[in-house]
């Protein structure tokens, strides 16, 4: 296989990574010193906690830290030894509290509370068990992302989510979530002495919109540039700005990132020395292990993924109660079932190929949509770089090259 | 074999027969999933409630073609448990075409997902006719907002039911329907009691069939079928052998019960929504059954998603104690991530009661358990002392 040259790394993304590390360390230290700190699932309640000045550790983020440290296997073993058969992802955080000596960063200090997620029914159990292990309270919130299951969004939801969010969500679920958010705020005020301000929430939502606009502009520049200026790995790392969504730090990081992207596009800088084919990776997962093979064997580089489009799904125009707008976002953020969203991103990124994970015997709706649109689509069974996956990829590229010859 | 138990078992072999006949005669049949849907509201409107169960023999061909074609790599982290897949398959095949409507409640995630999955599949014209569906939402936790939320959901459902029936349900209609369903639940409580007698006089597999048939046909048909079987069983031979409590995942068919019974043991109690729990939920005999229906809907856990977890474990332990069993078998289905996270705590509760436990995780949803599993069950039962409880 052809040796793959190294990709160029962005200084602004290294700054984002560095900030994330220092934030985690500082949060650990303040929590260990007795300051309040909360664990919750992503897109659950972080924005409110930020407004109240309470640091939050997002469960998905912590699980990704564990995975990046190549410890998912160990903590899966820890959970299985406790009687919880794997595979595990959501439960990895709980696993780190069962074996803190082996955990990244020496494990987590005891939080003020864990907000019990109900995005999936087992998550409430996991968060309760985790809270018990850490010796803190668990406070359940009802089933975030509930709305699309009940009020099915139109395929073009992504075109309307910023301004017409009220029409896209189930009104009863919105009312419930709004009330529960207010209840939890009252509970936190009583527990921590920190206060919530509607004005501060409105300002935070405005900053979220600003930050998302900056991130979206960067994504648009990346998609439209003649050569891909930012590697997929850096794009995924840059996404960590989301953990500081709506804060001055988040704005600052997004501004720095956009500036560097602009400079690289203006200078015609490419992250990938080899480039022949542009790939849209339509998966919410991490960078696939087979990316190196794509580059080396086929000169194909991943130029984007759904994460390029995600920032736009967080922005909400607020006319009235900002907590209500946030509540609507908590029950409907995005919908991965939309084939028109995928096609829009494929065209925006000028993708030569879309790659998706296909685990069923029948072609997915995504494959069908791409083929109908005349965009080549490759389905892979998983993200690993094992022989079967690579052979399948090679066969698909050979087929595509045969068609284009 | 006695006449009554034969009639029960024969009726169970085609538990859709009564509902199909109702439909063919021009009646409206409303299918529903799980055990939280207020069937009194349906009966009061002159509709036949029919609880949909899975069928392990259906396979997954149409689910693959019409539902999982929307799954993405992210969603693969959420697994689906076998009985929900089979409900999807049945709907896509048209096996539910005798249902005029299908109520999908917000219970566990895989169940409530069925609503959207079938609506999306409908756009692609699967072979079978998918009934018109209704999403009955429900909250998990208990607080003032969730009380109001659940109440509003029941009231909205009641309005919808009247639209389906094309008429207004009067308080008298509802009172009569509640009395009828109460009587049926009290009959099912006799089934539970018959299982618990020492020695028991009914097989757990037949009890499961009775519970299932009670939700598959008009009460006027189900009640005599069940009561005649109970009367005959009470007068018959007692069942000896170890007394087993079946815990773990829901069992919507009797295969696991029959496996345990083949060892000479009797499943005297269970902890799932197709078992003894079917006998619960009797409403107070008041002039306002709707309030009782609303309260029951709010307080009944969706599947077993109950917060706090400690309360769910305590309720489980109380059921085990009440069963006066010799041992507990945990049968956990593959993909049942909810039960996966509950089992260790429940096992610990059983350990504190000093009872032996057999834990069988990752079981396939199927009629015939694997040979190795069957051997594990036989070996486990053979180690149990008789009459230890």
Coordinates of N, CA, C and O in Angstrom, one line a residue, chain B residues 15 19 28-43 47-54 83 87 96 98-107 111-112 114 118 131-136 157 161 164 181 184-185 188 210-219 222 252 273-274 277-280 296-297:
Chain B
X15 N -54.8 -16.9 19.0 CA -55.4 -15.9 19.9 C -56.0 -14.7 19.1 O -56.6 -13.9 19.7
X19 N -60.8 -11.7 17.6 CA -60.6 -10.3 17.1 C -60.9 -10.3 15.6 O -61.5 -9.4 15.1
X28 N -65.1 -2.7 15.3 CA -63.8 -2.0 15.3 C -62.9 -2.7 16.3 O -63.2 -2.8 17.5
X29 N -61.7 -3.1 15.8 CA -60.7 -3.7 16.7 C -59.6 -2.7 16.9 O -59.0 -2.2 15.9
X30 N -59.2 -2.4 18.1 CA -58.1 -1.5 18.4 C -56.9 -2.3 19.0 O -57.1 -2.8 20.1
X31 N -55.9 -2.4 18.2 CA -54.7 -3.1 18.8 C -53.9 -2.2 19.7 O -54.0 -1.0 19.5
X32 N -53.2 -2.8 20.6 CA -52.3 -1.9 21.4 C -51.1 -2.8 21.9 O -51.1 -4.0 21.9
X33 N -50.1 -2.1 22.2 CA -48.9 -2.7 22.8 C -48.7 -2.4 24.3 O -49.3 -1.4 24.8
X34 N -48.1 -3.4 24.9 CA -47.8 -3.2 26.4 C -49.1 -3.2 27.2 O -50.2 -3.5 26.7
X35 N -48.9 -2.9 28.5 CA -50.0 -3.1 29.4 C -50.4 -1.7 30.1 O -51.1 -1.8 31.1
X36 N -50.1 -0.6 29.5 CA -50.5 0.7 30.1 C -51.7 1.3 29.4 O -52.2 2.3 29.9
X37 N -52.0 0.8 28.2 CA -53.1 1.4 27.5 C -54.5 1.2 28.2 O -54.8 0.0 28.5
X38 N -55.2 2.2 28.5 CA -56.5 2.0 29.2 C -57.6 1.3 28.4 O -58.3 2.0 27.6
X39 N -57.6 0.0 28.5 CA -58.6 -0.7 27.7 C -60.0 -0.4 28.0 O -60.9 -0.6 27.2
X40 N -60.3 0.1 29.2 CA -61.7 0.5 29.6 C -62.2 1.5 28.6 O -63.4 1.5 28.3
X41 N -61.4 2.4 28.2 CA -61.9 3.5 27.3 C -62.3 2.9 26.0 O -63.2 3.4 25.3
X42 N -61.6 1.9 25.5 CA -61.9 1.2 24.3 C -63.2 0.4 24.4 O -64.1 0.5 23.6
X43 N -63.3 -0.3 25.5 CA -64.5 -1.2 25.7 C -65.8 -0.3 25.8 O -66.8 -0.6 25.3
X47 N -65.6 -0.7 21.2 CA -64.5 -1.2 20.4 C -63.9 -2.4 21.1 O -63.9 -2.5 22.3
X48 N -63.3 -3.3 20.4 CA -62.6 -4.4 21.0 C -61.1 -4.2 21.1 O -60.4 -4.0 20.1
X49 N -60.6 -4.1 22.4 CA -59.2 -4.0 22.6 C -58.5 -5.3 22.3 O -59.0 -6.4 22.7
X50 N -57.3 -5.2 21.6 CA -56.6 -6.4 21.3 C -55.1 -6.1 21.6 O -54.5 -5.3 20.9
X51 N -54.5 -6.8 22.6 CA -53.1 -6.6 22.8 C -52.3 -7.4 21.9 O -52.4 -8.6 21.8
X52 N -51.4 -6.7 21.1 CA -50.6 -7.4 20.1 C -49.4 -8.0 20.8 O -48.7 -7.4 21.7
X53 N -49.1 -9.3 20.4 CA -47.9 -10.0 21.0 C -47.0 -10.3 19.8 O -47.4 -10.2 18.6
X54 N -45.8 -10.6 20.1 CA -44.8 -11.0 19.1 C -45.0 -12.4 18.7 O -45.8 -13.2 19.2
X83 N -39.0 -9.1 20.7 CA -40.4 -9.1 20.5 C -40.9 -7.8 19.8 O -41.9 -7.8 19.2
X87 N -43.1 -7.6 16.2 CA -44.3 -6.8 16.0 C -44.2 -6.0 14.7 O -45.2 -5.9 13.9
X96 N -51.4 -7.9 10.9 CA -52.3 -7.1 11.8 C -53.4 -6.4 11.1 O -54.0 -5.4 11.5
X98 N -56.3 -7.1 10.7 CA -57.6 -7.2 11.3 C -57.8 -6.0 12.3 O -58.9 -5.8 12.9
X99 N -56.7 -5.3 12.5 CA -56.8 -4.1 13.4 C -57.2 -2.9 12.6 O -56.6 -2.6 11.6
X100 N -58.2 -2.2 13.2 CA -58.5 -0.9 12.5 C -57.6 0.2 13.0 O -57.3 1.1 12.2
X101 N -57.1 0.1 14.2 CA -56.2 1.0 14.7 C -55.1 0.3 15.6 O -55.4 -0.8 16.1
X102 N -54.0 0.9 15.7 CA -52.9 0.4 16.6 C -52.4 1.5 17.5 O -52.0 2.5 17.0
X103 N -52.5 1.3 18.8 CA -52.0 2.2 19.8 C -50.6 1.9 20.2 O -50.4 0.7 20.7
X104 N -49.7 2.8 20.0 CA -48.3 2.5 20.4 C -48.0 3.5 21.6 O -47.9 4.7 21.4
X105 N -47.8 2.9 22.8 CA -47.5 3.7 23.9 C -46.1 4.1 24.1 O -45.2 3.3 23.6
X106 N -45.8 5.1 24.8 CA -44.4 5.4 25.1 C -44.0 4.6 26.3 O -44.2 5.1 27.5
X107 N -43.6 3.4 26.1 CA -43.0 2.6 27.2 C -41.5 2.5 26.9 O -40.9 3.6 26.9
X111 N -40.2 0.1 21.9 CA -41.7 0.0 21.6 C -42.2 1.3 21.1 O -42.8 1.3 20.0
X112 N -41.8 2.4 21.7 CA -42.4 3.7 21.2 C -41.8 4.0 19.8 O -42.4 4.7 19.1
X114 N -41.7 2.1 17.4 CA -42.5 1.4 16.4 C -43.4 2.3 15.7 O -43.6 2.2 14.5
X118 N -42.9 2.4 11.6 CA -44.0 1.9 10.7 C -44.5 3.1 9.9 O -44.9 2.8 8.7
X131 N -52.0 -0.7 10.1 CA -53.2 0.0 10.7 C -52.9 1.5 10.9 O -51.7 1.8 11.1
X132 N -53.9 2.3 11.0 CA -53.8 3.6 11.4 C -53.3 3.6 12.9 O -53.8 2.9 13.7
X133 N -52.2 4.4 13.2 CA -51.6 4.3 14.5 C -51.9 5.5 15.3 O -52.1 6.6 14.8
X134 N -51.7 5.3 16.6 CA -51.9 6.4 17.6 C -50.8 6.3 18.6 O -50.5 5.2 19.1
X135 N -50.0 7.4 18.8 CA -48.9 7.4 19.8 C -49.5 7.9 21.1 O -49.9 9.1 21.2
X136 N -49.5 7.0 22.1 CA -50.0 7.4 23.4 C -48.8 7.7 24.3 O -48.1 6.7 24.7
X157 N -56.5 10.8 24.4 CA -56.8 9.4 23.9 C -58.3 9.1 24.0 O -58.8 8.5 23.1
X161 N -60.6 8.0 20.9 CA -61.4 6.7 20.9 C -62.8 7.0 20.5 O -63.4 6.3 19.7
X164 N -63.0 7.4 16.8 CA -62.9 6.1 16.2 C -64.3 5.4 16.2 O -64.7 4.8 15.3
X181 N -64.0 -4.8 33.0 CA -62.6 -5.0 33.0 C -62.1 -5.4 34.4 O -61.2 -6.2 34.6
X184 N -62.7 -9.0 35.0 CA -61.8 -9.8 34.3 C -60.4 -9.8 35.1 O -59.8 -10.8 35.3
X185 N -60.0 -8.6 35.6 CA -58.8 -8.6 36.3 C -58.9 -9.3 37.6 O -57.9 -10.0 38.1
X188 N -58.3 -12.8 36.8 CA -56.9 -13.1 36.6 C -56.2 -13.1 37.9 O -55.2 -13.8 38.1
X210 N -53.7 -17.8 29.8 CA -54.9 -17.1 30.3 C -54.7 -15.6 30.3 O -55.6 -14.9 29.9
X211 N -53.6 -15.2 30.8 CA -53.4 -13.7 30.8 C -53.4 -13.2 29.4 O -54.0 -12.1 29.2
X212 N -52.8 -13.9 28.5 CA -52.7 -13.4 27.1 C -54.1 -13.4 26.5 O -54.5 -12.4 25.8
X213 N -54.9 -14.4 26.7 CA -56.2 -14.5 26.1 C -57.2 -13.4 26.7 O -58.1 -13.0 26.0
X214 N -57.0 -13.1 27.9 CA -57.8 -12.0 28.5 C -57.7 -10.7 27.8 O -58.6 -9.8 27.9
X215 N -56.6 -10.5 27.0 CA -56.4 -9.3 26.3 C -56.6 -9.4 24.8 O -56.3 -8.6 24.0
X216 N -57.2 -10.6 24.4 CA -57.3 -10.9 23.0 C -58.7 -11.1 22.5 O -58.9 -11.3 21.3
X217 N -59.7 -11.1 23.4 CA -61.0 -11.4 23.0 C -62.0 -10.6 24.0 O -61.6 -10.1 25.0
X218 N -63.3 -10.6 23.6 CA -64.2 -9.9 24.5 C -64.2 -10.6 25.8 O -64.0 -11.8 25.9
X219 N -64.4 -9.8 26.9 CA -64.5 -10.3 28.2 C -65.5 -11.5 28.3 O -65.3 -12.4 29.1
X222 N -63.7 -14.5 27.2 CA -62.5 -14.8 27.9 C -62.8 -15.4 29.3 O -62.2 -16.3 29.8
X252 N -43.7 -13.1 25.9 CA -45.0 -13.0 25.2 C -45.5 -14.4 24.6 O -46.5 -14.4 23.9
X273 N -44.8 -8.1 32.0 CA -46.1 -7.5 31.6 C -47.1 -8.5 30.9 O -48.2 -8.1 30.6
X274 N -46.6 -9.7 30.7 CA -47.5 -10.8 30.2 C -47.9 -11.8 31.2 O -48.5 -12.8 31.0
X277 N -48.6 -9.5 36.4 CA -48.9 -8.1 36.4 C -50.2 -7.8 35.6 O -50.8 -6.8 35.8
X278 N -50.7 -8.8 34.8 CA -51.9 -8.6 34.0 C -53.1 -8.5 35.0 O -54.2 -8.0 34.6
X279 N -52.9 -9.1 36.2 CA -54.0 -9.1 37.2 C -54.1 -7.9 38.0 O -55.1 -7.7 38.8
X280 N -53.2 -7.0 37.8 CA -53.2 -5.8 38.6 C -53.9 -4.7 37.9 O -54.4 -4.8 36.8
X296 N -54.1 5.4 37.4 CA -53.4 4.2 37.1 C -52.4 4.3 36.0 O -51.3 3.8 36.0
X297 N -52.8 5.1 35.0 CA -51.9 5.3 33.8 C -50.7 6.0 34.3 O -49.6 5.7 33.9

